């Protein structure tokens, strides 16, 4: 049996005002001396993770869709987060294709949460036999509002799909644990993968946007559903990372993502 491997799929970047990701005095929040300085636009990178284990293959998150400009139109998000820093081979379908992985090969597609930039391609896996998984609280929230969208939840991404839900920290495959990390949304999860050579890796998704958010001290973002839960989740992740000496991979950190081994050439084992 081949040992577990982690492939990081770099799906390019949205462009956005950095204040969406980081409310940091001196950087995004200006002193009066800097009142006329223009806002800082940031390459809000988006990634997915393919985890191959001897007992099954799992995809973590599905990034943004190719038709983002029309699909996001009802929400207005295409103006704030244009998915415009992406090459043709960076879209999720192309990234999987370059690894020779067809949607039918996947046993699990796990969504860290159901925001538009994480659930954008989950419909690609409907009817493939892959089990679609999210947190129970995320399902409740994402299907529980009236109308087509609510903030960054967009029903067009996931309506009509059947999700299996998890609650509590859940080992979904040997050495692959889904970590409850609410706050960004009610059912946000992180994922911890234990690897024989690399050691442990924790993929935070939007529980922690970037290295600057992690601190310490933790720095929140503009989109937080429950701020006190968010702080609790960051410290939970920090505790787990310290215990397991894990490498922590943030949800939207351009500099970090670009410094990592990325598919199809590199992987972690
Ligand atoms: Zn999000």
Coordinates of C-alpha atoms and ligand atoms in Angstrom, one line a residue:
X1 CA 0.0 0.0 0.0
X2 CA 1.3 3.4 -0.9
X3 CA 1.8 5.7 2.1
X4 CA -0.4 8.8 2.5
X5 CA 0.4 11.7 0.2
X6 CA -0.8 15.3 0.2
X7 CA -1.0 17.3 -3.0
X8 CA -1.5 21.0 -2.7
X9 CA -3.5 22.3 -5.7
X10 CA -2.8 26.0 -6.4
X11 CA -6.0 27.3 -8.0
X12 CA -4.7 30.9 -8.6
X13 CA -6.1 33.9 -6.8
X14 CA -9.0 36.3 -6.5
X15 CA -8.0 39.9 -6.2
X16 CA -9.4 41.8 -3.2
X17 CA -8.9 44.7 -0.7
X18 CA -6.7 43.2 2.0
X19 CA -9.1 44.6 4.7
X20 CA -11.5 41.7 3.9
X21 CA -8.8 39.4 5.2
X22 CA -7.1 41.3 7.8
X23 CA -8.2 44.1 10.1
X24 CA -4.8 45.2 11.3
X25 CA -4.0 48.7 12.6
X26 CA -1.1 50.1 10.6
X27 CA -1.6 47.7 7.6
X28 CA -5.2 47.8 6.5
X29 CA -6.5 50.2 9.1
X30 CA -4.8 53.5 8.7
X31 CA -3.6 56.2 11.1
X32 CA -4.3 59.8 10.2
X33 CA -0.8 60.1 8.7
X34 CA -1.8 57.5 6.1
X35 CA -5.3 58.6 5.5
X36 CA -4.6 59.3 1.8
X37 CA -2.7 56.1 1.1
X38 CA -4.6 53.9 -1.3
X39 CA -6.0 50.6 -0.1
X40 CA -3.9 47.5 -0.5
X41 CA -5.1 45.0 -3.0
X42 CA -4.0 41.4 -2.3
X43 CA -3.8 38.2 -4.3
X44 CA -6.3 36.2 -2.3
X45 CA -4.9 32.8 -3.3
X46 CA -7.3 29.8 -3.3
X47 CA -6.2 26.2 -3.0
X48 CA -7.6 22.7 -2.7
X49 CA -5.8 19.6 -1.2
X50 CA -5.8 16.1 -2.5
X51 CA -5.1 13.5 0.1
X52 CA -4.3 10.0 -1.0
X53 CA -4.3 7.3 1.7
X54 CA -4.2 3.5 1.5
X55 CA -7.9 3.5 2.5
X56 CA -9.3 6.2 0.2
X57 CA -8.8 9.5 -1.6
X58 CA -10.1 12.7 -0.3
X59 CA -10.4 16.2 -1.8
X60 CA -10.4 19.1 0.7
X61 CA -12.3 22.1 -0.7
X62 CA -13.1 22.9 -4.4
X63 CA -12.0 26.5 -4.9
X64 CA -13.8 28.9 -7.3
X65 CA -15.7 28.1 -10.4
X66 CA -14.8 28.9 -14.0
X67 CA -18.1 30.8 -14.4
X68 CA -17.5 33.0 -11.3
X69 CA -18.4 36.2 -13.1
X70 CA -21.9 35.2 -13.9
X71 CA -22.5 32.8 -11.0
X72 CA -21.5 35.4 -8.4
X73 CA -23.4 38.2 -10.1
X74 CA -26.5 38.1 -7.9
X75 CA -24.3 38.6 -4.8
X76 CA -22.1 41.4 -6.1
X77 CA -19.0 39.4 -4.9
X78 CA -17.5 39.3 -8.3
X79 CA -16.8 43.0 -7.9
X80 CA -15.0 42.6 -4.6
X81 CA -13.3 39.3 -5.2
X82 CA -12.8 38.9 -8.9
X83 CA -11.2 35.5 -9.7
X84 CA -8.9 37.0 -12.2
X85 CA -5.4 35.8 -11.3
X86 CA -5.8 32.3 -12.6
X87 CA -4.3 30.5 -15.6
X88 CA -6.2 27.8 -17.5
X89 CA -4.3 25.0 -15.9
X90 CA -5.0 26.4 -12.4
X91 CA -8.8 25.8 -12.4
X92 CA -9.7 22.9 -10.1
X93 CA -10.7 20.5 -13.0
X94 CA -7.4 21.2 -14.7
X95 CA -5.4 20.7 -11.5
X96 CA -7.0 17.3 -10.9
X97 CA -6.5 16.5 -14.6
X98 CA -2.8 17.2 -14.4
X99 CA -2.6 14.7 -11.5
X100 CA -4.5 12.2 -13.6
X101 CA -7.3 12.1 -11.1
X102 CA -10.9 11.9 -12.5
X103 CA -13.8 13.0 -10.2
X104 CA -14.8 9.3 -10.1
X105 CA -11.6 8.4 -8.3
X106 CA -12.5 10.4 -5.2
X107 CA -14.0 8.7 -2.2
X108 CA -14.6 11.9 -0.3
X109 CA -15.0 15.6 -1.1
X110 CA -14.9 17.5 2.1
X111 CA -15.9 21.2 2.3
X112 CA -14.2 23.3 5.0
X113 CA -17.3 25.4 4.8
X114 CA -19.7 26.3 2.0
X115 CA -18.6 29.8 1.0
X116 CA -18.5 30.7 -2.7
X117 CA -14.7 30.4 -3.0
X118 CA -14.6 26.9 -1.4
X119 CA -17.7 25.2 -2.6
X120 CA -17.5 26.7 -6.2
X121 CA -16.9 23.3 -7.9
X122 CA -18.5 20.8 -5.5
X123 CA -21.3 20.2 -8.1
X124 CA -18.5 18.6 -10.3
X125 CA -18.7 15.6 -7.9
X126 CA -22.4 15.1 -7.9
X127 CA -23.3 11.5 -9.0
X128 CA -19.6 10.4 -9.1
X129 CA -19.9 8.2 -6.1
X130 CA -17.8 10.6 -4.0
X131 CA -19.3 11.3 -0.5
X132 CA -19.8 15.0 0.0
X133 CA -19.0 16.0 3.5
X134 CA -19.5 19.2 5.6
X135 CA -20.1 20.0 9.2
X136 CA -23.6 19.6 10.5
X137 CA -23.8 23.3 11.6
X138 CA -22.6 24.4 8.2
X139 CA -25.3 22.4 6.4
X140 CA -27.9 23.9 8.8
X141 CA -26.7 27.4 8.1
X142 CA -26.2 27.1 4.4
X143 CA -29.6 25.5 3.7
X144 CA -31.4 27.4 6.4
X145 CA -31.8 30.9 5.0
X146 CA -34.3 32.4 2.6
X147 CA -33.3 33.5 -0.9
X148 CA -30.4 32.8 -3.3
X149 CA -27.5 33.9 -1.1
X150 CA -26.5 35.1 2.3
X151 CA -23.2 36.9 2.6
X152 CA -20.7 34.6 0.9
X153 CA -23.0 31.5 1.0
X154 CA -24.5 31.1 -2.5
X155 CA -27.1 28.3 -2.9
X156 CA -26.3 28.0 -6.7
X157 CA -23.0 26.3 -5.5
X158 CA -24.5 23.5 -3.4
X159 CA -28.3 23.4 -3.7
X160 CA -29.7 20.0 -4.5
X161 CA -26.5 18.2 -3.3
X162 CA -26.7 15.6 -0.5
X163 CA -24.1 16.2 2.1
X164 CA -23.1 13.8 4.8
X165 CA -22.4 15.8 8.0
X166 CA -19.9 15.4 10.8
X167 CA -19.8 16.9 14.3
X168 CA -16.9 17.1 16.7
X169 CA -13.4 16.3 15.6
X170 CA -13.6 13.4 13.2
X171 CA -11.0 11.0 11.9
X172 CA -12.4 10.5 8.4
X173 CA -9.6 8.4 7.0
X174 CA -6.6 7.0 9.0
X175 CA -4.4 10.0 9.9
X176 CA -6.8 12.5 8.4
X177 CA -8.8 14.4 11.0
X178 CA -11.5 17.1 10.4
X179 CA -11.2 19.7 13.2
X180 CA -14.2 21.7 14.3
X181 CA -13.2 25.4 14.0
X182 CA -16.3 27.6 14.0
X183 CA -16.4 31.3 14.0
X184 CA -15.7 32.3 10.4
X185 CA -18.9 30.4 9.6
X186 CA -21.0 28.3 12.0
X187 CA -19.5 25.0 10.7
X188 CA -16.0 25.9 9.5
X189 CA -13.5 23.0 9.8
X190 CA -9.8 22.6 9.5
X191 CA -8.1 19.4 8.5
X192 CA -5.1 17.7 10.1
X193 CA -3.1 15.2 8.1
X194 CA -0.4 13.0 9.7
X195 CA 2.3 12.1 7.3
X196 CA 5.2 9.6 7.8
X197 CA 8.0 11.9 6.5
X198 CA 6.7 15.4 6.7
X199 CA 5.0 15.0 10.1
X200 CA 1.6 16.7 10.7
X201 CA 0.1 19.4 8.5
X202 CA -3.0 21.4 9.5
X203 CA -4.9 23.1 6.7
X204 CA -6.9 25.8 8.4
X205 CA -9.1 27.0 5.5
X206 CA -10.8 30.2 6.6
X207 CA -10.5 29.5 10.3
X208 CA -7.2 31.4 9.8
X209 CA -6.8 33.4 6.6
X210 CA -3.1 34.1 6.6
X211 CA 0.1 34.1 8.7
X212 CA -0.7 37.7 9.8
X213 CA -4.1 36.6 11.1
X214 CA -2.6 33.8 13.1
X215 CA -0.3 36.0 15.2
X216 CA -0.1 35.7 18.1
X217 CA -2.1 37.8 18.8
X218 CA -4.8 36.6 16.4
X219 CA -6.0 39.3 14.0
X220 CA -9.6 39.0 12.8
X221 CA -11.1 39.6 9.4
X222 CA -14.1 41.4 8.0
X223 CA -16.1 38.3 7.4
X224 CA -16.6 36.6 10.8
X225 CA -19.9 35.1 11.8
X226 CA -19.0 34.8 15.6
X227 CA -15.9 36.6 16.7
X228 CA -15.5 35.0 20.1
X229 CA -15.9 31.5 18.6
X230 CA -13.4 32.6 15.9
X231 CA -10.7 33.5 18.6
X232 CA -11.4 30.2 20.3
X233 CA -10.9 28.2 17.1
X234 CA -7.6 30.0 16.3
X235 CA -6.3 29.1 19.8
X236 CA -7.6 25.5 19.4
X237 CA -5.6 25.2 16.1
X238 CA -2.5 26.7 17.7
X239 CA -2.7 24.2 20.6
X240 CA -3.1 21.3 18.2
X241 CA -0.2 22.5 16.1
X242 CA 2.0 22.9 19.1
X243 CA 1.1 19.4 20.4
X244 CA 1.8 17.7 17.1
X245 CA 4.5 20.1 15.8
X246 CA 2.4 20.6 12.7
X247 CA 3.0 22.8 9.8
X248 CA 0.0 25.2 9.6
X249 CA -1.2 26.0 6.1
X250 CA -3.5 29.1 6.0
X251 CA -6.6 29.5 3.9
X252 CA -5.6 32.5 1.7
X253 CA -1.9 33.3 2.3
X254 CA -0.3 34.0 -1.1
X255 CA 3.3 34.1 0.1
X256 CA 3.0 30.9 2.0
X257 CA 1.1 29.0 -0.8
X258 CA 3.7 30.1 -3.3
X259 CA 6.5 28.8 -1.1
X260 CA 5.0 25.3 -0.8
X261 CA 5.5 22.2 -2.8
X262 CA 2.6 22.3 -5.3
X263 CA 0.9 19.9 -7.7
X264 CA 1.6 18.4 -10.1
X265 CA 5.4 18.6 -9.5
X266 CA 5.6 18.5 -5.7
X267 CA 3.8 16.8 -2.9
X268 CA 4.1 16.0 0.8
X269 CA 4.5 12.4 2.1
Ligands
LIG1 ZN1 -14.9 31.6 3.8

